[in-house]
XYZ file of C-alpha atoms in Angstrom:
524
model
C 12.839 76.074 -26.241
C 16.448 75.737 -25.722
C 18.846 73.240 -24.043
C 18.688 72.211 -21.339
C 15.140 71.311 -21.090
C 13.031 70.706 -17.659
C 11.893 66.901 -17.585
C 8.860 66.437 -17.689
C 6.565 63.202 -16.462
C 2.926 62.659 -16.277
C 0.779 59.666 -15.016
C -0.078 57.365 -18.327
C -3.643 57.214 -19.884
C -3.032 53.487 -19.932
C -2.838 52.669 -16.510
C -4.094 49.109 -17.478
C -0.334 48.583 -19.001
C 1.255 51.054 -16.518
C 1.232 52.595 -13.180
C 4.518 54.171 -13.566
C 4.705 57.912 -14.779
C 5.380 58.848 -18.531
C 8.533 60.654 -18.983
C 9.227 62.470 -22.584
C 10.680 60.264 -24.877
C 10.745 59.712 -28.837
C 8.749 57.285 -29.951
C 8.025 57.060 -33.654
C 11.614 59.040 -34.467
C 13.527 56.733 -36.892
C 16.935 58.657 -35.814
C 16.315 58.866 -31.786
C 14.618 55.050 -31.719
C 15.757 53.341 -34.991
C 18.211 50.691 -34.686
C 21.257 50.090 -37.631
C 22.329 46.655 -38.094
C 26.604 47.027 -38.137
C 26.812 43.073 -38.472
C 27.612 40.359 -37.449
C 29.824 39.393 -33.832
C 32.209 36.993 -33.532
C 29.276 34.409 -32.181
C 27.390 35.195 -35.233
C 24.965 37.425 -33.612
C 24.127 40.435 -35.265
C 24.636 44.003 -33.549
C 22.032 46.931 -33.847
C 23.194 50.344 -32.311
C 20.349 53.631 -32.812
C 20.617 55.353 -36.033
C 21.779 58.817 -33.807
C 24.988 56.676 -32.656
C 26.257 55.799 -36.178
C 27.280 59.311 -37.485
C 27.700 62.301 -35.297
C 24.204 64.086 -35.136
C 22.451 66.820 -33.460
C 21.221 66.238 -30.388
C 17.693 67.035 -30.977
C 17.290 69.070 -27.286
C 20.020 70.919 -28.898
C 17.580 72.059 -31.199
C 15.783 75.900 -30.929
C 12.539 76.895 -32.418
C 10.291 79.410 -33.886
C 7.608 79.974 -36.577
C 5.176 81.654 -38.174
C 1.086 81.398 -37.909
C -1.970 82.844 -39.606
C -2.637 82.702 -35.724
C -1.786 84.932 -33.032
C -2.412 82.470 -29.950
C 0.700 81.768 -28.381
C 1.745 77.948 -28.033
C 0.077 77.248 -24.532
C -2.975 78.819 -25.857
C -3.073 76.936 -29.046
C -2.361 73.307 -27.575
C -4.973 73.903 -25.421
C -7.033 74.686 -28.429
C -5.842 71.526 -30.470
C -6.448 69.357 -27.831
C -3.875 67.107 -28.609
C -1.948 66.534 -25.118
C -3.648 64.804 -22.029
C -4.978 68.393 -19.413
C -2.606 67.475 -16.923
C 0.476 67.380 -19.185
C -0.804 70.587 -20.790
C -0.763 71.656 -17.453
C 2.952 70.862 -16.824
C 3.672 72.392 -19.387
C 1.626 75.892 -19.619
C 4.269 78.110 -18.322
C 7.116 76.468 -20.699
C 4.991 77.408 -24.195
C 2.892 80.742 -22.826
C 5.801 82.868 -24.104
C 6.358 81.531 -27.086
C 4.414 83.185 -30.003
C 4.126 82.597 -33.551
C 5.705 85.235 -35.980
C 2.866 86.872 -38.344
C 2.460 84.736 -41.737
C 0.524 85.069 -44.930
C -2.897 84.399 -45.926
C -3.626 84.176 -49.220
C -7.693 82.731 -49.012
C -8.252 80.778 -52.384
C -5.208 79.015 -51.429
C -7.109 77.007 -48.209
C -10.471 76.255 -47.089
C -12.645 79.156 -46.141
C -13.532 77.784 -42.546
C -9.901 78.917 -42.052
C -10.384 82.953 -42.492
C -11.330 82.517 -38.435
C -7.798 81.997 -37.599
C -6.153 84.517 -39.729
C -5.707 87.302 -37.434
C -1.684 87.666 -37.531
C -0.950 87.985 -40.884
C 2.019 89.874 -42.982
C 0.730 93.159 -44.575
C 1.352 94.062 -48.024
C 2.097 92.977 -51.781
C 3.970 89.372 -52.210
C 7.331 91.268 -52.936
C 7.166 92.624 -49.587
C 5.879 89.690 -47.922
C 8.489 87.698 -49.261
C 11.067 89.968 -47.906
C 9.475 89.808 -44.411
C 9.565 86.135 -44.288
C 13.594 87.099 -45.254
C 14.287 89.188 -42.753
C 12.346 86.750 -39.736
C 14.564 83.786 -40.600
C 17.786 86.279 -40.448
C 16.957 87.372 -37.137
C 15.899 84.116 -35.964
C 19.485 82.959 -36.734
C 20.997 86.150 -34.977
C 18.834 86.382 -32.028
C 19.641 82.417 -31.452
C 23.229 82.504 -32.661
C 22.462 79.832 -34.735
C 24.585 77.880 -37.021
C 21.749 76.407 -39.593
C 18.191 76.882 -39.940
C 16.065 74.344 -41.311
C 12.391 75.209 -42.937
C 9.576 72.809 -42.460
C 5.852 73.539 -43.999
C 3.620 71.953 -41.587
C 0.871 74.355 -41.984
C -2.441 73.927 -44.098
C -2.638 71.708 -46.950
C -3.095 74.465 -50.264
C -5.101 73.345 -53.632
C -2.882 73.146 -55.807
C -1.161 75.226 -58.205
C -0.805 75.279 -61.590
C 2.060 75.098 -63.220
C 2.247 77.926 -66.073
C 4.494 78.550 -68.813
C 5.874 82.565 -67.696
C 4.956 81.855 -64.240
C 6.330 79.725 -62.398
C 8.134 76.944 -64.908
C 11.734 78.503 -64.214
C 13.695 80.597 -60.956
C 13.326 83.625 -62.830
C 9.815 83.445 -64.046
C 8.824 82.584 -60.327
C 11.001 85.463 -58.908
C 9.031 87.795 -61.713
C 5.994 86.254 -60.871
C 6.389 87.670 -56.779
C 7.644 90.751 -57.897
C 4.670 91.624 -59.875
C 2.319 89.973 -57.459
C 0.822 87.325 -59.937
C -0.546 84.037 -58.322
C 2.022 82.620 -56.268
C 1.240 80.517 -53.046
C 1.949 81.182 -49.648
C 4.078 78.084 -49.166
C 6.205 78.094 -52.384
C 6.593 82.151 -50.951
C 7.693 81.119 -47.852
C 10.326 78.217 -49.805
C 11.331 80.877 -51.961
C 12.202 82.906 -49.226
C 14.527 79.913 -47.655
C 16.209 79.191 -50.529
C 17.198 82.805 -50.830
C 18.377 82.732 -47.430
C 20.265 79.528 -48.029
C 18.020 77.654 -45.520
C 17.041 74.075 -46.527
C 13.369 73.934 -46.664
C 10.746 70.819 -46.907
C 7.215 70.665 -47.567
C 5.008 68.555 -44.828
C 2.080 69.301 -46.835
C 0.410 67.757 -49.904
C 0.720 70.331 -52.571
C 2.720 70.985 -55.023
C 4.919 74.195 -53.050
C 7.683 73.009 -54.937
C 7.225 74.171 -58.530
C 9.767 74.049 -61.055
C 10.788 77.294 -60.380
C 11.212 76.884 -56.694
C 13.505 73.277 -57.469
C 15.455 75.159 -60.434
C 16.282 78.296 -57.646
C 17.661 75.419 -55.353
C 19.923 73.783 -57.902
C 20.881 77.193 -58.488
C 22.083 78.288 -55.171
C 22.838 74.501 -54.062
C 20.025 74.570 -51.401
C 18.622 70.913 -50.065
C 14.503 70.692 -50.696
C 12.146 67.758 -49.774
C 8.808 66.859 -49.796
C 5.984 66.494 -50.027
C 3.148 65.432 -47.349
C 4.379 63.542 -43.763
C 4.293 59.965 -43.707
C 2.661 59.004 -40.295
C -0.245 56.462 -39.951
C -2.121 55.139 -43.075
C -0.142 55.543 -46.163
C 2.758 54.369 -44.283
C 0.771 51.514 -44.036
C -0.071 51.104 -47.236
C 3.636 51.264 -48.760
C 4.091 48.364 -46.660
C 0.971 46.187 -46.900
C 0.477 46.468 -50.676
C 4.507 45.895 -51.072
C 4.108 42.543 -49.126
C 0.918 41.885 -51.435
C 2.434 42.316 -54.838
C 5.915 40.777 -53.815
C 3.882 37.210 -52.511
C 2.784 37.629 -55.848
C -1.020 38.514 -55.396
C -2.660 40.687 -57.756
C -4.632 43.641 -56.128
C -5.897 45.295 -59.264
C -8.825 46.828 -60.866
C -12.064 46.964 -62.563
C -12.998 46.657 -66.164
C -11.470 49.840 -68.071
C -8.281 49.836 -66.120
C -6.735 47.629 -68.456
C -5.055 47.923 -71.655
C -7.446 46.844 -74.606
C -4.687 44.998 -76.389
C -2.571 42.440 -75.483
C -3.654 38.479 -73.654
C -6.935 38.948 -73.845
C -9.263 42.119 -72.579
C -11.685 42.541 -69.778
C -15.433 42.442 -71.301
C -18.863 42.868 -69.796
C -19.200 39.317 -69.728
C -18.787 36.637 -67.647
C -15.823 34.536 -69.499
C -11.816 35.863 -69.477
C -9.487 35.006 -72.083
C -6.665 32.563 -70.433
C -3.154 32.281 -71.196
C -3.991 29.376 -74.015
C -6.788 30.677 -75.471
C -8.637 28.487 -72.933
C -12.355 30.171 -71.986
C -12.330 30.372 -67.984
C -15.450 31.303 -65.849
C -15.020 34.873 -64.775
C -16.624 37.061 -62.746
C -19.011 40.121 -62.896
C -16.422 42.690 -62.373
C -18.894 45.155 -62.019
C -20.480 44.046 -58.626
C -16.776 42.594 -57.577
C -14.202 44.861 -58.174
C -10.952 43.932 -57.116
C -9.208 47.299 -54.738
C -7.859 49.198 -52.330
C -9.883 51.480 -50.742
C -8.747 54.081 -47.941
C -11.213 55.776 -45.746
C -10.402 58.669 -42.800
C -12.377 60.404 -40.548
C -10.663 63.193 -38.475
C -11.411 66.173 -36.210
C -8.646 68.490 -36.122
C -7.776 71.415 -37.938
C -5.899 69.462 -40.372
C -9.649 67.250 -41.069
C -11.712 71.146 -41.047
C -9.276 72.225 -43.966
C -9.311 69.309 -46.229
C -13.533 69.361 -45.903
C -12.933 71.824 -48.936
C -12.972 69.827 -52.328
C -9.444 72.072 -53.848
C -7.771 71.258 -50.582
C -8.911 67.482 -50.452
C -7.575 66.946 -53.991
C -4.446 67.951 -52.989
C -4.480 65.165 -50.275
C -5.651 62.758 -52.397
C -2.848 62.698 -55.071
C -0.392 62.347 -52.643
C -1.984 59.051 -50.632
C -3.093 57.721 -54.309
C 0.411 57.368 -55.725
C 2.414 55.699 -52.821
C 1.537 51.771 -55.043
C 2.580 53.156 -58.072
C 6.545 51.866 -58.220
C 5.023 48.693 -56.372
C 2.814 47.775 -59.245
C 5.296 48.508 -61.750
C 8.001 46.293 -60.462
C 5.838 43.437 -61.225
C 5.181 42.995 -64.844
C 4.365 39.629 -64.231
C 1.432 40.362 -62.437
C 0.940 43.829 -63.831
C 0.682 44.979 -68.039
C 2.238 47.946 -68.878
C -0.576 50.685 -68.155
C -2.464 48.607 -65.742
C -3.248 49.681 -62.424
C -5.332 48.936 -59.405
C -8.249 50.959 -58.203
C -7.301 52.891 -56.132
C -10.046 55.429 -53.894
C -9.523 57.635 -51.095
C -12.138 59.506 -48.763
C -11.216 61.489 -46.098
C -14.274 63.210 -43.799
C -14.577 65.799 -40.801
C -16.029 64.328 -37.747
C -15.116 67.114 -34.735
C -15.895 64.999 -32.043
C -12.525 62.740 -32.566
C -10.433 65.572 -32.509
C -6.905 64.899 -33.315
C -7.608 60.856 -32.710
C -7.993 59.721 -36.180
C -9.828 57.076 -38.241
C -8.351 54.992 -41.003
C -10.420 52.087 -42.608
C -8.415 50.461 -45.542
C -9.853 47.365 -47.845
C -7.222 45.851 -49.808
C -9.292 43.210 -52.105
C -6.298 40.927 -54.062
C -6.654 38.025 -56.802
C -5.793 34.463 -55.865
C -5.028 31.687 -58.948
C -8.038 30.096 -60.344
C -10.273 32.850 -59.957
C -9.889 33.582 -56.341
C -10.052 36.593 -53.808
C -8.225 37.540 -50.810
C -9.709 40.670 -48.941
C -7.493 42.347 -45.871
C -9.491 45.009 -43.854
C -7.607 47.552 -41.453
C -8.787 49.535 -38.760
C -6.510 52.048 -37.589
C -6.819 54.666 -34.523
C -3.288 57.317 -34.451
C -3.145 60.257 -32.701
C -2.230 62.404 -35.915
C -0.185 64.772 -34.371
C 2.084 62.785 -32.750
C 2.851 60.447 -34.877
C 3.708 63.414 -37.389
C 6.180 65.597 -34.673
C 9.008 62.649 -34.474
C 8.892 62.754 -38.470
C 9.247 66.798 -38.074
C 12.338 66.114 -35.817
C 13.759 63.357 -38.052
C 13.451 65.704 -41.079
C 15.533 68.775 -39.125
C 17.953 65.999 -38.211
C 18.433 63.965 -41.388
C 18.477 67.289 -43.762
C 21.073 68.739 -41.343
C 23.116 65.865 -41.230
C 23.511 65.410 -45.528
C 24.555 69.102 -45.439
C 27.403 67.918 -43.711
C 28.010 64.971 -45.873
C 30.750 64.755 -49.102
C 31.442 61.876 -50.809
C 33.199 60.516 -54.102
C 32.899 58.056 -56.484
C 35.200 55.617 -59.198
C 33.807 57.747 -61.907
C 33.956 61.466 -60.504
C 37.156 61.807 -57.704
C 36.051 65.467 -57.383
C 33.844 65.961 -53.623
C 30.655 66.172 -54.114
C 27.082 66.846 -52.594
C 23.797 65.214 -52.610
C 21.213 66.620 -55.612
C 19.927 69.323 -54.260
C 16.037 67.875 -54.128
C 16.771 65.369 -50.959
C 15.230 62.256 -52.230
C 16.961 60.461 -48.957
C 13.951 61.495 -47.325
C 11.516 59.652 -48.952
C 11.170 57.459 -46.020
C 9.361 60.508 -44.235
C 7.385 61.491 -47.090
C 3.947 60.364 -48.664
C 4.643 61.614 -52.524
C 8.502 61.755 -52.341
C 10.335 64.268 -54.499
C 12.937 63.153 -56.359
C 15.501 64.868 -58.587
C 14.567 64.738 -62.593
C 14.922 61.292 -64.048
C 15.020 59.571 -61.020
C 12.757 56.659 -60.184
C 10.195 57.203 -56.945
C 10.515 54.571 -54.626
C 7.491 54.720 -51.687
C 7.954 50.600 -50.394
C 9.107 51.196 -47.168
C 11.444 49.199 -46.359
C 12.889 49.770 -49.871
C 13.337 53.448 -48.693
C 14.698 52.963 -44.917
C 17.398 50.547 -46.266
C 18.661 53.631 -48.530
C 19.133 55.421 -45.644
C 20.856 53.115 -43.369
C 23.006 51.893 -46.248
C 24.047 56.047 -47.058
C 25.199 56.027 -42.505
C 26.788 52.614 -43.372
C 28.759 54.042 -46.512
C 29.619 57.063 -43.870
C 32.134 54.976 -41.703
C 33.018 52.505 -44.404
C 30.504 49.790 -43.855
C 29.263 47.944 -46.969
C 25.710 47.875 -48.094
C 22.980 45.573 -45.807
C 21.829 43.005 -48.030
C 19.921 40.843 -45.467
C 21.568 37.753 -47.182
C 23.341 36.036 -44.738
C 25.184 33.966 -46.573
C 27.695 32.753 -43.890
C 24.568 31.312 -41.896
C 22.887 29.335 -44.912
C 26.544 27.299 -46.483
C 27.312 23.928 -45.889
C 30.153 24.491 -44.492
C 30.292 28.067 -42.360
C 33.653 29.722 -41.770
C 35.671 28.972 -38.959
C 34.568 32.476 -37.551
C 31.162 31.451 -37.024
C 30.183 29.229 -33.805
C 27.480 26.269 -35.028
C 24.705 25.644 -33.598
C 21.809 22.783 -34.313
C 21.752 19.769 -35.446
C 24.600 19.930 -37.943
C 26.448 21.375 -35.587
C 27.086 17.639 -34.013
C 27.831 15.602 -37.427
C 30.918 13.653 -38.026
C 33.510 14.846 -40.979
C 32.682 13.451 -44.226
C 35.153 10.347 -44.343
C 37.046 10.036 -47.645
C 37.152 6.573 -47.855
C 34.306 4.585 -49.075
C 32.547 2.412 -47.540
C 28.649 2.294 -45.907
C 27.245 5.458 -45.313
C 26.530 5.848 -41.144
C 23.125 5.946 -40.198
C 21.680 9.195 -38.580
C 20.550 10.213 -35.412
C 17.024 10.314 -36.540
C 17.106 6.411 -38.069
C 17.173 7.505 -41.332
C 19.951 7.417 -44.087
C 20.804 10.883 -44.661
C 21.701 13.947 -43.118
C 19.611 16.126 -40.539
C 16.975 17.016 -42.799
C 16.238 13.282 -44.610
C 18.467 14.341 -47.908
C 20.089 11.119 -49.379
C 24.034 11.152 -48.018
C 26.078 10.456 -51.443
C 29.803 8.653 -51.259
C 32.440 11.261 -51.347
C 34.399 10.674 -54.565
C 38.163 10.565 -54.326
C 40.086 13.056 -55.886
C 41.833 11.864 -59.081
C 44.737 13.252 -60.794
């Protein structure tokens, strides 16, 4: 899969919008379709150019692959499998993938669901030392046999239950290292970011669980190796960090039942009908048991991905990581929020096998109005899972390849310096963002895409976006900007007195009905 690549067009499902063929493109890729705002023109205007065209980046058909799989079907094989691509693009593009074939990988069972041990027929013999190596030695020849400059990691294989985190095991780089060299529990993805770091490869974690144990983050400080994670950021959640941003920033409450409140403080939640208000006042309430106040997210899938997380370990895993995405959204409102309180917060994801990779997402998000009131949104949501998660893949390779490239300095600290080695820049692309220790995680969305395009802007010297504006909202806009509208037309202020003109809508005032006082002379 090298450069350059055959083009490749297919008639669209949609022939209802249209006729024309579909040639590849990248839709959903932040880097190859995202615009950057560099400002404003000399008419005012403001001018977007793509993300790719701000800082030099790879071109992604400049990109080469390969990977590992439990299975041994080669690519053409296992597309046709997933089921993913309309027949007569898989088709197209049979002979292109038929000679690609996944490396052998490791399978460790308890770590995924059993309906999995199918698949598992091109696995890495041997004890975790030795698989560890392996995994070593594939990405050195990968770079050799390519003649690459980088390699980049990504975990985009099964979500893993999670593991714990153990005082001896895995809490520091050398209990971890101690832990594969004995062959204690270990799981196949933190093995496999072991492995990268060693190498000196950057690796993130697509997947829910928690690969990235303090060993594994205290091994990449130590040999300066980026790490992200965890879980992709495609269809629902990415939702969510929006909707329930816009809910608690327009100042509605979407909060929980009795019990998820703190017992002290202006006034508590009781099993009765009457709520303790600001004064001491008694307001009607509701039954909050029938009532409850929520979000609540609901999937049904049929792929692979939807088999896997049918086991409860695996579906925990998932769960944590699309629970926490409100968490710095409630918090930034203590206003609306006490400290402690939270909404409720469920989420239920089942495998249907008929929908295939074409999955369901049902969210409720049930808010609190003044005087007692409710506001309820309900979402239906059909995303083809797969592709909405490959342009996040690509922007990931790009993004991480792009800081390793990046130096910087500050007022404080002249020396050059990196980013932390845990690549919280990425939280954009990310479900449960990692971030390095101390730091605050940030999942509102646009929150985290406006760190990113302010880092490009700060690349070639362009000063934070602040969406402000000013120059368009003064009385009296620089000479640099053109006017336009109804003030654009008004007569200079006269200094002299004398009786205030009328306007062109009969009024006394200016355009907008506001009261036109005398301009004072200057004194001295």
């Amino acid at each position: 899969m090298r450069s350059p690549r055959p083009l490749v067009t297919t008639p669209t499902r949609h022939l209802a919008l249209s006729a024309a063929p579909q040639e590849a493109n990248y839709y959903g890729s932040l880097t190859q379709v995202g615009t950057v705002s560099l400002g404003l023109d000399a008419e005012g205007q403001e001018v977007f150019v793509p993300f790719s065209a701000l800082l030099p980046m790879v071109a992604p058909n400049d990109l080469v692959f390969d990977g590992w799989d439990i299975s041994s079907l080669n690519l053409a094989e296992a597309m046709r499998r997933a089921k993913v691509l309309d027949w007569e693009l898989q088709e197209q593009l049979w002979p292109h993938m038929e000679a690609l074939r996944p490396r052998p990988s490791v399978y460790i069972p308890e770590f995924i669901a059993a309906n999995q041990s199918t698949r598992a027929d091109n696995l890495i013999p041997g004890s975790r030392a030795q698989q560890l190596e392996q995994i070593r030695k594939d990405i050195r020849d990968f770079r050799s046999s390519a003649g690459l400059d980088k390699v980049i990691v990504l975990w985009t294989a099964n979500t893993e239950r999670f593991c714990e985190v153990v005082p001896g095991l895995n809490d520091t780089a050398e209990n971890l290292l101690r832990t594969i060299e004995l062959g204690r529990e270990v799981s196949p993805s933190t093995l496999f970011a072991v492995a990268s770091i060693l190498e000196g490869c950057a690796f993130l974690n697509g997947s829910p669980q928690n690969t990235l144990v303090p060993g594994a983050l205290e091994l990449a400080c130590q040999r300066r190796v980026f790490v992200g994670g965890d879980d992709f950021k495609s269809g629902q959640t990415k939702v969510k960090s929006v909707l329930v941003d816009f809910l608690i920033s327009s100042g509605l409450k979407v909060r929980g039942p009795r019990g998820r409140l703190p017992s002290a403080g202006r006034g508590t939640w009781a099993a009765s009908t009457w709520l303790v208000g600001p004064q001491g006042l008694q307001l009607p309430g509701r039954h909050l048991y029938s009532q409850t106040m929520s979000i609540v997210s609901y999937n049904h899938l049929g792929n692979n991905d939807g088999q896997n997380l049918s086991a409860p370990l695996q579906f925990r895993s998932k769960e944590v990581s699309k629970s926490n995405v409100v968490d710095d959204m409630v918090q930034s409102n203590p206003v609306l929020y006490m400290p402690g309180e939270e909404p409720d917060h469920c989420v239920v994801i089942k495998y249907v096998p008929y929908v295939g990779d074409s999955k369901r997402a049902l969210d409720e998000y049930t808010s609190e109005l003044m005087l007692g009131g409710t506001n309820t949104l309900v979402l239906h949501n059909t995303c083809e899972d797969s592709l909405l998660a490959a342009p996040i893949m690509l922007d990931l390779a790009l993004l991480t390849e792009l800081c390793q490239r990046v130096s910087f300095c500050t007022d404080a600290d002249p020396e050059p310096q990196t980013f932390h080695p845990v690549l919280s820049l990425l939280s954009f692309l990310f479900k449960a963002p990692l971030v390095p220790p101390g730091s605050p995680v940030i999942n509102a969305l646009f929150r985290q895409r406006s760190c990113i395009e302010n880092i490009l802007r700060a690349c070639v010297g362009l000063p934070p976006q602040n969406h402000m504006l000013l120059e368009h909202k003064m009385e009296r806009p620089g000479p640099s900007l053109k006017q336009v509208g109804p003030l654009a037309a008004a007569r200079p202020v006269s200094n002299k007195k004398g009786p205030v003109p009328a306007s062109t809508n009969g009024c006394t005032g200016d355009a907008n009905g506001h009261p036109v006082e005398e301009p004072q002379m200057p004194t001295t």
